[in-house]
CSV table of C-alpha atoms in Angstrom, one decimal:
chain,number,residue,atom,x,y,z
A,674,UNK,CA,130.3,100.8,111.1
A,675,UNK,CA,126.8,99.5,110.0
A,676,UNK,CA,128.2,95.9,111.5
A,677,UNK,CA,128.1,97.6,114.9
A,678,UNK,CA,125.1,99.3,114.5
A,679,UNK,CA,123.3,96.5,113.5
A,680,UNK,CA,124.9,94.5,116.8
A,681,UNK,CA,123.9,97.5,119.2
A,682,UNK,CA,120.0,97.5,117.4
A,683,UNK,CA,119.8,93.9,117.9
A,684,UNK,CA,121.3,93.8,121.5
A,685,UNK,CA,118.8,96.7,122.7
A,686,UNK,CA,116.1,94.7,120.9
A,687,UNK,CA,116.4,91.9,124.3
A,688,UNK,CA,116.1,94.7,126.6
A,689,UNK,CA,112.9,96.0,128.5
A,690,UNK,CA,113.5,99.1,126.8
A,691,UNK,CA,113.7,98.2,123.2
A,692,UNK,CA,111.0,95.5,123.5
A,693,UNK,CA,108.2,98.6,125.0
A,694,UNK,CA,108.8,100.2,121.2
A,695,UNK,CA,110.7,98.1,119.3
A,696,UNK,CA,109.6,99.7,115.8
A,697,UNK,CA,111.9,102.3,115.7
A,698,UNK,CA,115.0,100.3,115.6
A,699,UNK,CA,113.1,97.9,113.2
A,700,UNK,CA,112.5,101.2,111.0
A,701,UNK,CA,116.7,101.5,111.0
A,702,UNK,CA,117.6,98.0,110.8
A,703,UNK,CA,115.1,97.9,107.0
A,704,UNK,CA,117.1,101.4,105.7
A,705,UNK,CA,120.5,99.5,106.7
A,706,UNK,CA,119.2,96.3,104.8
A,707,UNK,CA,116.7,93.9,103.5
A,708,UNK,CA,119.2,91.1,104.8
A,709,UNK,CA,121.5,92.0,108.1
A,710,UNK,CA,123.8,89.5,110.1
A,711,UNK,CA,124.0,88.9,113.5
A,712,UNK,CA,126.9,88.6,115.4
A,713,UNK,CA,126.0,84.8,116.3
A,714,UNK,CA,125.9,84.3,112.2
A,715,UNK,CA,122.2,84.7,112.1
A,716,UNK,CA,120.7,86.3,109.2
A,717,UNK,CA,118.4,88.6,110.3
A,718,UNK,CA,115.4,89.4,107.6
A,719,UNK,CA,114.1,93.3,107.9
A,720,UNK,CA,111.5,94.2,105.0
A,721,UNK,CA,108.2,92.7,104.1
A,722,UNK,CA,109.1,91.2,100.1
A,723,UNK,CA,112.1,89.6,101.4
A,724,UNK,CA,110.3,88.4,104.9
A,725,UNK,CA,107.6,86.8,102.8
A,726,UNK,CA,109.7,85.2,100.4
A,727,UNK,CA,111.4,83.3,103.5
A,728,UNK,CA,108.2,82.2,105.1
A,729,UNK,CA,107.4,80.8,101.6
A,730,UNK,CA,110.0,79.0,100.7
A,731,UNK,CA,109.6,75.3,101.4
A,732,UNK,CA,113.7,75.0,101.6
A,733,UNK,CA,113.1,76.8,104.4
A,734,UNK,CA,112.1,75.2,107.4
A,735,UNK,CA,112.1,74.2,111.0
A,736,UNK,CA,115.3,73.3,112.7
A,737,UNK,CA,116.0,69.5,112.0
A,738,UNK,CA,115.4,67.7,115.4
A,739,UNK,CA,119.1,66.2,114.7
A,740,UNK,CA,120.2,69.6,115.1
A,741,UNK,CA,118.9,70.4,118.3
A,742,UNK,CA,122.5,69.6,120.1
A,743,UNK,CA,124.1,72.1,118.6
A,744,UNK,CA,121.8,74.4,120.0
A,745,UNK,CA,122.3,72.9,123.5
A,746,UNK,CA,119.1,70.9,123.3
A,747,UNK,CA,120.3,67.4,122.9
A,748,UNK,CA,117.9,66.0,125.7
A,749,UNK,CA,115.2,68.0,124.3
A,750,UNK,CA,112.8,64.3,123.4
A,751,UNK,CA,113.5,64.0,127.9
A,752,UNK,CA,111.1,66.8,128.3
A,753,UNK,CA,107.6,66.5,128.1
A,754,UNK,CA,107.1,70.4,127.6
A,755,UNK,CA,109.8,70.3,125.0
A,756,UNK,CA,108.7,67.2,123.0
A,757,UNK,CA,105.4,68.6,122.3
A,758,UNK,CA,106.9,71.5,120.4
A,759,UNK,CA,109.7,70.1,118.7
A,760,UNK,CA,107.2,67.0,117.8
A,761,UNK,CA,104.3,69.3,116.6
A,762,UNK,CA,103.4,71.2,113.2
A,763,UNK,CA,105.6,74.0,115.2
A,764,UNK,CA,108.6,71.8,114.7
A,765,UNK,CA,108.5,69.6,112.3
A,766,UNK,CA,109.0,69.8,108.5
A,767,UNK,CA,107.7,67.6,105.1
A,768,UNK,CA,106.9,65.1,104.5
A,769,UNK,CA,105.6,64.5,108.3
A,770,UNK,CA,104.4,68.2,108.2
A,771,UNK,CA,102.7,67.8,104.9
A,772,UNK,CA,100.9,64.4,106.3
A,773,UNK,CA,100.0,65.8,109.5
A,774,UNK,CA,98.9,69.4,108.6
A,775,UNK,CA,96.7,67.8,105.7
A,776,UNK,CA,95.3,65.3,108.5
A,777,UNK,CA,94.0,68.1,111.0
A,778,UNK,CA,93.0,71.0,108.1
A,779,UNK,CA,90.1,68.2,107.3
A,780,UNK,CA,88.5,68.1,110.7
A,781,UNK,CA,89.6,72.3,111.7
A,782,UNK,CA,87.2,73.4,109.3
A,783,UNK,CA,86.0,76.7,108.5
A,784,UNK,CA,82.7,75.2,109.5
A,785,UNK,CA,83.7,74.2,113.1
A,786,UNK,CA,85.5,77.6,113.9
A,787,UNK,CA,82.0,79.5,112.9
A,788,UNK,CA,80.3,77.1,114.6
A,789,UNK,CA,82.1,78.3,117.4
A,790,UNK,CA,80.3,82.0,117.2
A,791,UNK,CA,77.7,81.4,119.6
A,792,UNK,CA,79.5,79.8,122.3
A,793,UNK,CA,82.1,82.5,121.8
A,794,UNK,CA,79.6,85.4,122.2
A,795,UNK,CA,78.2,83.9,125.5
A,796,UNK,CA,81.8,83.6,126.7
A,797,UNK,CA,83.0,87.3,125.7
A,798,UNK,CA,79.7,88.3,127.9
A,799,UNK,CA,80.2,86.3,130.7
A,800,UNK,CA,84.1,87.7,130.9
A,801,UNK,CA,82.5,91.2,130.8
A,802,UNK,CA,79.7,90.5,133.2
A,803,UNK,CA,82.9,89.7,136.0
A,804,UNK,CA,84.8,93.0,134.8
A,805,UNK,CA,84.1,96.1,137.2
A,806,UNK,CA,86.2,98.6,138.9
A,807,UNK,CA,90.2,98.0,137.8
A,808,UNK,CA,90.9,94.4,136.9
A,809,UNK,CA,94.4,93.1,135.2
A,810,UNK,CA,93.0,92.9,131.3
A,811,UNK,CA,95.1,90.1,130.6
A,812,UNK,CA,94.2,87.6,133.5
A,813,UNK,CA,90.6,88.7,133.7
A,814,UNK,CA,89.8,88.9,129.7
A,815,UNK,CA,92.7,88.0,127.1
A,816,UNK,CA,93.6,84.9,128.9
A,817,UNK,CA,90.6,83.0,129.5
A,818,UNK,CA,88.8,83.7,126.8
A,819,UNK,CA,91.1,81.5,123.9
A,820,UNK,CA,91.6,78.9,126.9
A,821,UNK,CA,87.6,78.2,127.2
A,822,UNK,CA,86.9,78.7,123.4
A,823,UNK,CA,90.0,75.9,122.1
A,824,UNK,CA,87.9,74.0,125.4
A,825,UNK,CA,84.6,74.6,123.8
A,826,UNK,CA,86.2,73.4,120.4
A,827,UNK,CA,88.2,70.3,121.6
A,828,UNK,CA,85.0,69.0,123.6
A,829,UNK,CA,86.0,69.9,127.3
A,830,UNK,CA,83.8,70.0,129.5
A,831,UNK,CA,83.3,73.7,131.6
A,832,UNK,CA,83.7,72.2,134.6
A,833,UNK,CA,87.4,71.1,133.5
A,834,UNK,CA,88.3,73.9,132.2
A,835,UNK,CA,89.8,76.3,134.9
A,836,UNK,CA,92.5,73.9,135.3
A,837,UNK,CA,94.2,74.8,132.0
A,838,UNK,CA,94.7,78.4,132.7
A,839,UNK,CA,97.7,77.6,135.0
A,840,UNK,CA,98.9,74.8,133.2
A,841,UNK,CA,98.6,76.2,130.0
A,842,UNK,CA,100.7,79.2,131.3
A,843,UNK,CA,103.3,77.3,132.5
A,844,UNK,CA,103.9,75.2,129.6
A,845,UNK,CA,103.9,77.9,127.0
A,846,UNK,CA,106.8,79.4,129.0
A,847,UNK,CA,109.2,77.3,127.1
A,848,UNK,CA,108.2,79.7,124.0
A,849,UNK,CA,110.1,82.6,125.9
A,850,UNK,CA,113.4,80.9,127.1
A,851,UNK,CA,114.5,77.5,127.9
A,852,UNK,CA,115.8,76.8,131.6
A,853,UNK,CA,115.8,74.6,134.3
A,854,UNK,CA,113.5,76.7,136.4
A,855,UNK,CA,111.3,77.1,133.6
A,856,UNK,CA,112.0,73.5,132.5
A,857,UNK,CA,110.6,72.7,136.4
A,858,UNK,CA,107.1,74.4,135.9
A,859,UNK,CA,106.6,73.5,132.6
A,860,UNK,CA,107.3,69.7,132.4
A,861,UNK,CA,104.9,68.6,134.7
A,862,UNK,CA,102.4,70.8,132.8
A,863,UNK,CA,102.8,69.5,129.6
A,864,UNK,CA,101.9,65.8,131.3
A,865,UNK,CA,99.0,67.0,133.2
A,866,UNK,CA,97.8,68.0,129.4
A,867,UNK,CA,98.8,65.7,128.0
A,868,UNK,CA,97.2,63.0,130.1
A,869,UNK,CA,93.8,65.1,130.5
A,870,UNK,CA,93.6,64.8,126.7
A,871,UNK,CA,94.4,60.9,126.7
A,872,UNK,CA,91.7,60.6,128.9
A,873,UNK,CA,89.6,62.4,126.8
A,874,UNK,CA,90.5,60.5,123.6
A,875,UNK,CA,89.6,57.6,125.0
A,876,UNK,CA,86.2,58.9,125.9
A,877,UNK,CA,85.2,60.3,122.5
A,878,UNK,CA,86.3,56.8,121.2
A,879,UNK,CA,83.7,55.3,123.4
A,880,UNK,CA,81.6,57.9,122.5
A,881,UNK,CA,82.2,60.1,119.8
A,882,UNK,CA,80.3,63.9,120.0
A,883,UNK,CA,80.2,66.9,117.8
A,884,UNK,CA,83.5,68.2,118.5
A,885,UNK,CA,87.5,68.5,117.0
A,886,UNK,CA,88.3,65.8,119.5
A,887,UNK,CA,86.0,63.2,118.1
A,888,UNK,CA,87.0,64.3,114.5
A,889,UNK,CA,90.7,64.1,115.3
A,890,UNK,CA,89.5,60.5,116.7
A,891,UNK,CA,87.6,59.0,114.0
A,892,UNK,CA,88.9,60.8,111.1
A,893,UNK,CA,90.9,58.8,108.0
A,894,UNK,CA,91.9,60.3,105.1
A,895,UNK,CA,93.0,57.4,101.7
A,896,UNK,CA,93.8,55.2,104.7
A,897,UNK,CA,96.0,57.5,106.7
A,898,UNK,CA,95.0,58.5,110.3
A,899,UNK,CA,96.9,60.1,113.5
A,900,UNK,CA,99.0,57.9,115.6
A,901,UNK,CA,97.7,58.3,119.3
A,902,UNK,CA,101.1,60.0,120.2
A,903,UNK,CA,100.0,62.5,116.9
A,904,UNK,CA,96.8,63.4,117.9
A,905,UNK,CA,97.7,64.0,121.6
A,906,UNK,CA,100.6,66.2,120.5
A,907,UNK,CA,98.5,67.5,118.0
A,908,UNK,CA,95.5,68.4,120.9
A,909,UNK,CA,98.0,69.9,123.4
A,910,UNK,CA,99.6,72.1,120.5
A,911,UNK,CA,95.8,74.0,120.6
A,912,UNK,CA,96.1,74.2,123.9
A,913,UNK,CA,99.8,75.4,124.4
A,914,UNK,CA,100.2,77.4,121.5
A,915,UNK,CA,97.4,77.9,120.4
A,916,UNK,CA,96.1,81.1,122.8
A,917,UNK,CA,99.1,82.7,122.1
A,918,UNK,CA,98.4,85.0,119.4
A,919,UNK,CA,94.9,85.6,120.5
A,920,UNK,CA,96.1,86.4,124.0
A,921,UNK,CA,98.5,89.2,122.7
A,922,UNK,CA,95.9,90.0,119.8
A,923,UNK,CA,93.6,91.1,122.4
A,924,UNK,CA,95.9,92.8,125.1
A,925,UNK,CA,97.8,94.9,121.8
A,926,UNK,CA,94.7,95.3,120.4
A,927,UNK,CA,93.1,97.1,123.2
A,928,UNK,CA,96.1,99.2,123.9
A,929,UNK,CA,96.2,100.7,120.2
A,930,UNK,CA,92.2,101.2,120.5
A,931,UNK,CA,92.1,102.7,123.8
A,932,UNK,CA,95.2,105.1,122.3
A,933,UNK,CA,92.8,105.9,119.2
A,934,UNK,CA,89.4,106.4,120.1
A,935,UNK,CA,88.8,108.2,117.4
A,936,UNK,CA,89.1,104.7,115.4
A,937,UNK,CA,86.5,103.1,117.1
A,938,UNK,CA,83.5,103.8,114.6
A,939,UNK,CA,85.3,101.6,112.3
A,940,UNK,CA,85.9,99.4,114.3
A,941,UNK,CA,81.7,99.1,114.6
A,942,UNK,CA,82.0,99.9,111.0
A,943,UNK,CA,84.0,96.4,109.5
A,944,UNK,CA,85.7,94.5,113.2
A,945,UNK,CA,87.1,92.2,110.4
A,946,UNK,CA,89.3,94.5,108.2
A,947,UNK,CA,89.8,96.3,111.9
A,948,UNK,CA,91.3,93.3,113.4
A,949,UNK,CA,93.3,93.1,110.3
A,950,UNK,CA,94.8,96.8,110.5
A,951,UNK,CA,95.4,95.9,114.3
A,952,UNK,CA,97.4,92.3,113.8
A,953,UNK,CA,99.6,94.6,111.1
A,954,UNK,CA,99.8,97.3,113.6
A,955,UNK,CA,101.2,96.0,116.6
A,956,UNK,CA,101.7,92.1,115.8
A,957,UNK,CA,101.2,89.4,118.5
A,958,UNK,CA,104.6,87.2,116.6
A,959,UNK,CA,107.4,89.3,116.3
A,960,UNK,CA,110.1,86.9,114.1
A,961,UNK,CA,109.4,83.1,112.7
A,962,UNK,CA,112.7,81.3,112.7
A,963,UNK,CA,113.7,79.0,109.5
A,964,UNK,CA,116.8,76.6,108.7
A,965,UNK,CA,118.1,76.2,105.2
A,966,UNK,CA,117.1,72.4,104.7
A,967,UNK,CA,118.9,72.3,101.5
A,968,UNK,CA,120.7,75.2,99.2
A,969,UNK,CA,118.1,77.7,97.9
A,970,UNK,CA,118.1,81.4,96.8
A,971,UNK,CA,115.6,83.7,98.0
A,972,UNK,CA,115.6,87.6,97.3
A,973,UNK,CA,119.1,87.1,95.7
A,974,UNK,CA,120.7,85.4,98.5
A,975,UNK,CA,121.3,81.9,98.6
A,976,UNK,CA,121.6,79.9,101.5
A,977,UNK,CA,123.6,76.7,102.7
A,978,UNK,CA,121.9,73.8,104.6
A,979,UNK,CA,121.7,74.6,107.9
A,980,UNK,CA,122.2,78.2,108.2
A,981,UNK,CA,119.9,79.9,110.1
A,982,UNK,CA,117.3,82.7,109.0
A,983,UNK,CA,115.1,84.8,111.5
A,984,UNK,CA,112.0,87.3,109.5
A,985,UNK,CA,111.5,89.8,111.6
A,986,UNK,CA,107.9,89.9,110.8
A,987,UNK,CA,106.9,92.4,113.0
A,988,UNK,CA,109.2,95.1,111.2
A,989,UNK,CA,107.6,93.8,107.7
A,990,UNK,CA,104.2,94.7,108.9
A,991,UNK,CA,105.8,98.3,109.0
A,992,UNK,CA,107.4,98.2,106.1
A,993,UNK,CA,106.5,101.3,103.7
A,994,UNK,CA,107.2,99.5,101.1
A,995,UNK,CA,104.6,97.6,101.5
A,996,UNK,CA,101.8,100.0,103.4
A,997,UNK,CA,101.6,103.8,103.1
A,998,UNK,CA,102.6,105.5,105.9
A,999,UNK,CA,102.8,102.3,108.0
A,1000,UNK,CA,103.4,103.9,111.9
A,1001,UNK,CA,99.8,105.0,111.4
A,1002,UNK,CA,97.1,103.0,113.0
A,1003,UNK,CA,94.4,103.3,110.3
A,1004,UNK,CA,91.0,101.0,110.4
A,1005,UNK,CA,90.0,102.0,107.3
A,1006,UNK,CA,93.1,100.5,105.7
A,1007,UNK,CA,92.2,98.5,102.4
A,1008,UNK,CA,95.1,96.4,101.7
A,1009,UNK,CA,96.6,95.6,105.4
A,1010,UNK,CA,97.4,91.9,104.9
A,1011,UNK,CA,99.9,91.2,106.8
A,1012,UNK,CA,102.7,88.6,108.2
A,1013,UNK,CA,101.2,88.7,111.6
A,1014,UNK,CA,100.5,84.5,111.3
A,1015,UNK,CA,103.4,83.8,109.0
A,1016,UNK,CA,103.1,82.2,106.1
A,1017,UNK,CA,103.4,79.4,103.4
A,1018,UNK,CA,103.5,76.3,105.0
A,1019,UNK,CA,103.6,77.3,108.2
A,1020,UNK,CA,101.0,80.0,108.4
A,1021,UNK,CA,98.9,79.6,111.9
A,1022,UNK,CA,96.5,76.8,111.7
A,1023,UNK,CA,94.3,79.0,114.3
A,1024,UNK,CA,94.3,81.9,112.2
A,1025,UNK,CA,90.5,82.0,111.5
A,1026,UNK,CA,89.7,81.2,115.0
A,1027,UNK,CA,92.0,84.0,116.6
A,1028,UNK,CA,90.4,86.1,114.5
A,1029,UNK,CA,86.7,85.2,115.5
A,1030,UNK,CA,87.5,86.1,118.5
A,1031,UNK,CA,88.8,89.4,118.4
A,1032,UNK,CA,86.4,90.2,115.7
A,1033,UNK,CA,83.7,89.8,118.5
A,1034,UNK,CA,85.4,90.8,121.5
A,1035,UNK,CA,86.5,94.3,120.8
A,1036,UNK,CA,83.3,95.8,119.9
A,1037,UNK,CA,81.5,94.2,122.7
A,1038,UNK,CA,83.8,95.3,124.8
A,1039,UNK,CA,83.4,99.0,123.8
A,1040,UNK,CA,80.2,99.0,123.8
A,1041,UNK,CA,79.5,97.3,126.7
A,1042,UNK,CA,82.3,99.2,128.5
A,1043,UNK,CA,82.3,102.5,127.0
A,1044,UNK,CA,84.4,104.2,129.5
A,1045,UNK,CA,87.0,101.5,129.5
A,1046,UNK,CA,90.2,103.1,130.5
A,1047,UNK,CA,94.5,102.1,131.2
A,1048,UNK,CA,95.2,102.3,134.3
A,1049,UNK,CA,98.8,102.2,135.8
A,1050,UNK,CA,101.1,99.1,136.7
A,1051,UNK,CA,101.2,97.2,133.0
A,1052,UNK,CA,104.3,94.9,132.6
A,1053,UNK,CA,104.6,94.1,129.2
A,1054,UNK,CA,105.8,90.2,128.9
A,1055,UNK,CA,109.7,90.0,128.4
A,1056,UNK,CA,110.1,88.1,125.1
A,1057,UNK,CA,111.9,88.9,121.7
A,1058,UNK,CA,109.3,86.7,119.7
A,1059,UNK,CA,105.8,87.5,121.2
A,1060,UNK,CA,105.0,90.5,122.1
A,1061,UNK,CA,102.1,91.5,124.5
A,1062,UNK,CA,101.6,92.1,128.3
A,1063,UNK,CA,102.0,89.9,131.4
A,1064,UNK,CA,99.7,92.7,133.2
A,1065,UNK,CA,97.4,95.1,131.8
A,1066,UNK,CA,95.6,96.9,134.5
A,1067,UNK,CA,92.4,98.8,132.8
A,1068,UNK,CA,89.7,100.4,134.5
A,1069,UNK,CA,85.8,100.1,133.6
A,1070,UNK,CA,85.4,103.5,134.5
């Protein structure tokens, strides 16, 4: 009986339907188990203990490129668009991802994000300043604002940057689904980046500036330094990936705001621990994905190389187990760390950046836009991993 149940909750999960609200069949899917199965053989991971064990365990990993055939991928190194992922820190797992990860951490500093305040706050304004009447939220704010700040970071130029927007958008569709029609937009994309950022490489070599390009450029660490096929996949994983969470960080985040206006003096109060409470709330990554790289037992169930694990992260960050009264948007929430950027070593490079930005951008956008309203016609964005909005029509009031 719970086998079927557990098949009919995942199944309405890729629907519409249970993709609007999918927290109450995360809710039943954690009382049926810590640990349920799939039909496909999948071992699906419900509750926040056992979801953060898996995203620690180094055991635990990215599917082995050598694997990719069997998941109906075998030409995936054909694809520009697919190369870059499977080739990236999204992909790839120690010792390259140790190596790589330790390259980039010293030049994406703590420093260079807060550096990035400034430009940020000018950027936030200028998105306002174009905001009047009823405007999509997503294409007018949410996107362009991570676009032109990883631009700001890497060393683009603004007159280069619009550019990005649609090839950006394009490429990252390969995070959704796999197709040839997707395949078709997102190929030539990935190129177009990729080349851009070649281009640029070669220019900060010439001459080097105050930016992540030029660090990723000239920096060496005991002798080691990126391969020019490293830093460019390295460069285009900012740009690809990178916006993701901030995008849906932003569109979710508004959504639970506008729903709780009563929240918004803390949010004036402390944006930090209120962008926390919001990542927890309504999470921009749903699920990370791991394969068993070699036998290991985590919560009391061990696993076989190559099996396949999938935390449903997004149900952790309700987990009562873990936060009182969890279904409850609370701003003033102490302890609200959550599994919204994964974790171990895979948590989100761009953590501290994504949340710079939000940190910034929702109270501006209150106060500058204190009758800021829904309006009709969203269309939330059709995906079982990230979850946000392909549309969200707001009104400035």
């Amino acid at each position: 009986m719970e086998s079927r149940e557990v098949s009919a909750l995942l199944e309405e999960l890729t629907t519409l339907v249970g993709r609007e609200d999918p927290y109450g069949h995360y809710a039943r899917l954690r009382e049926i188990g810590a640990f349920v199965r799939a039909d496909d053989g999948t071992l699906i991971v419900t509750r926040f203990a056992e979801c953060a064990a898996v995203a620690r365990d180094h055991k635990l990993g990215k599917m082995p490129v050598e694997m990719l055939a069997h998941a109906g991928l075998a030409d995936w190194a054909d694809h520009p668009a697919l190369y870059g992922y499977f080739t990236s820190l999204l992909g790839i797992n120690p010792p390259d991802h140790t190596r790589l990860r330790r390259l980039v951490s010293s030049s994406f500093t703590a420093r260079r994000v807060q550096a990035l305040r400034p430009a940020t706050e000018r950027m936030i304004d200028g998105l306002i300043d174009e905001m009047d009447g009823t405007v999509d939220f997503v294409a007018a704010f949410a996107f362009p604002l991570p676009c032109n700040v990883i631009s700001e970071l890497l060393g683009i130029p603004p007159a280069d940057r619009a550019q990005f927007q649609h090839l950006v958008s394009d490429w990252s569709a390969v995070l959704d689904d796999i197709t040839p029609e997707v395949l078709s937009k997102a190929n030539p994309a990935a190129r177009a980046v990729r080349d851009y950022l070649a281009g640029l490489a070669a220019e900060r070599r010439r001459r080097p500036r105050e930016d992540l390009m030029s660090a990723l450029v000239g920096h060496e660490e005991a002798g080691d330094r990126l391969t020019e096929d490293e830093l460019l996949t390295m460069a285009g994983l900012l740009f690809a990936a990178g916006f993701e969470t901030t995008t849906n960080l932003l569109s979710n985040g508004l959504v639970a705001l506008l729903a709780h206006p009563e929240q918004l003096p803390c949010l004036f109060a402390d944006p930090a621990s209120a962008v926390q409470e919001l990542l927890r709330y309504d999470s921009p990554v749903q699920n990370i994905d791991r394969t068993a790289l070699e036998t290991t037992t985590v919560a009391g169930v061990t696993f076989q190389p190559g099996d396949r694990i999938v935390a449903y992260t997004g149900s952790a960050n309700r987990d009562a187990r873990r936060f009182p009264d969890p279904d409850r948007l609370d701003l003033r929430r102490g302890d609200n760390t959550s599994l919204s950027f994964g974790g171990g070593m895979h948590y989100c490079l761009g953590a501290p950046m994504a949340k710079l930005e939000a940190e910034i951008a929702f109270p501006r956008l209150f106060e500058r836009l204190p009758n800021l309203k829904r309006a009709e016609g969203a269309q939330r964005r059709d995906s079982l991993t990230i979850r946000g909005f392909d549309t969200l029509p707001v009104t400035t009031g």
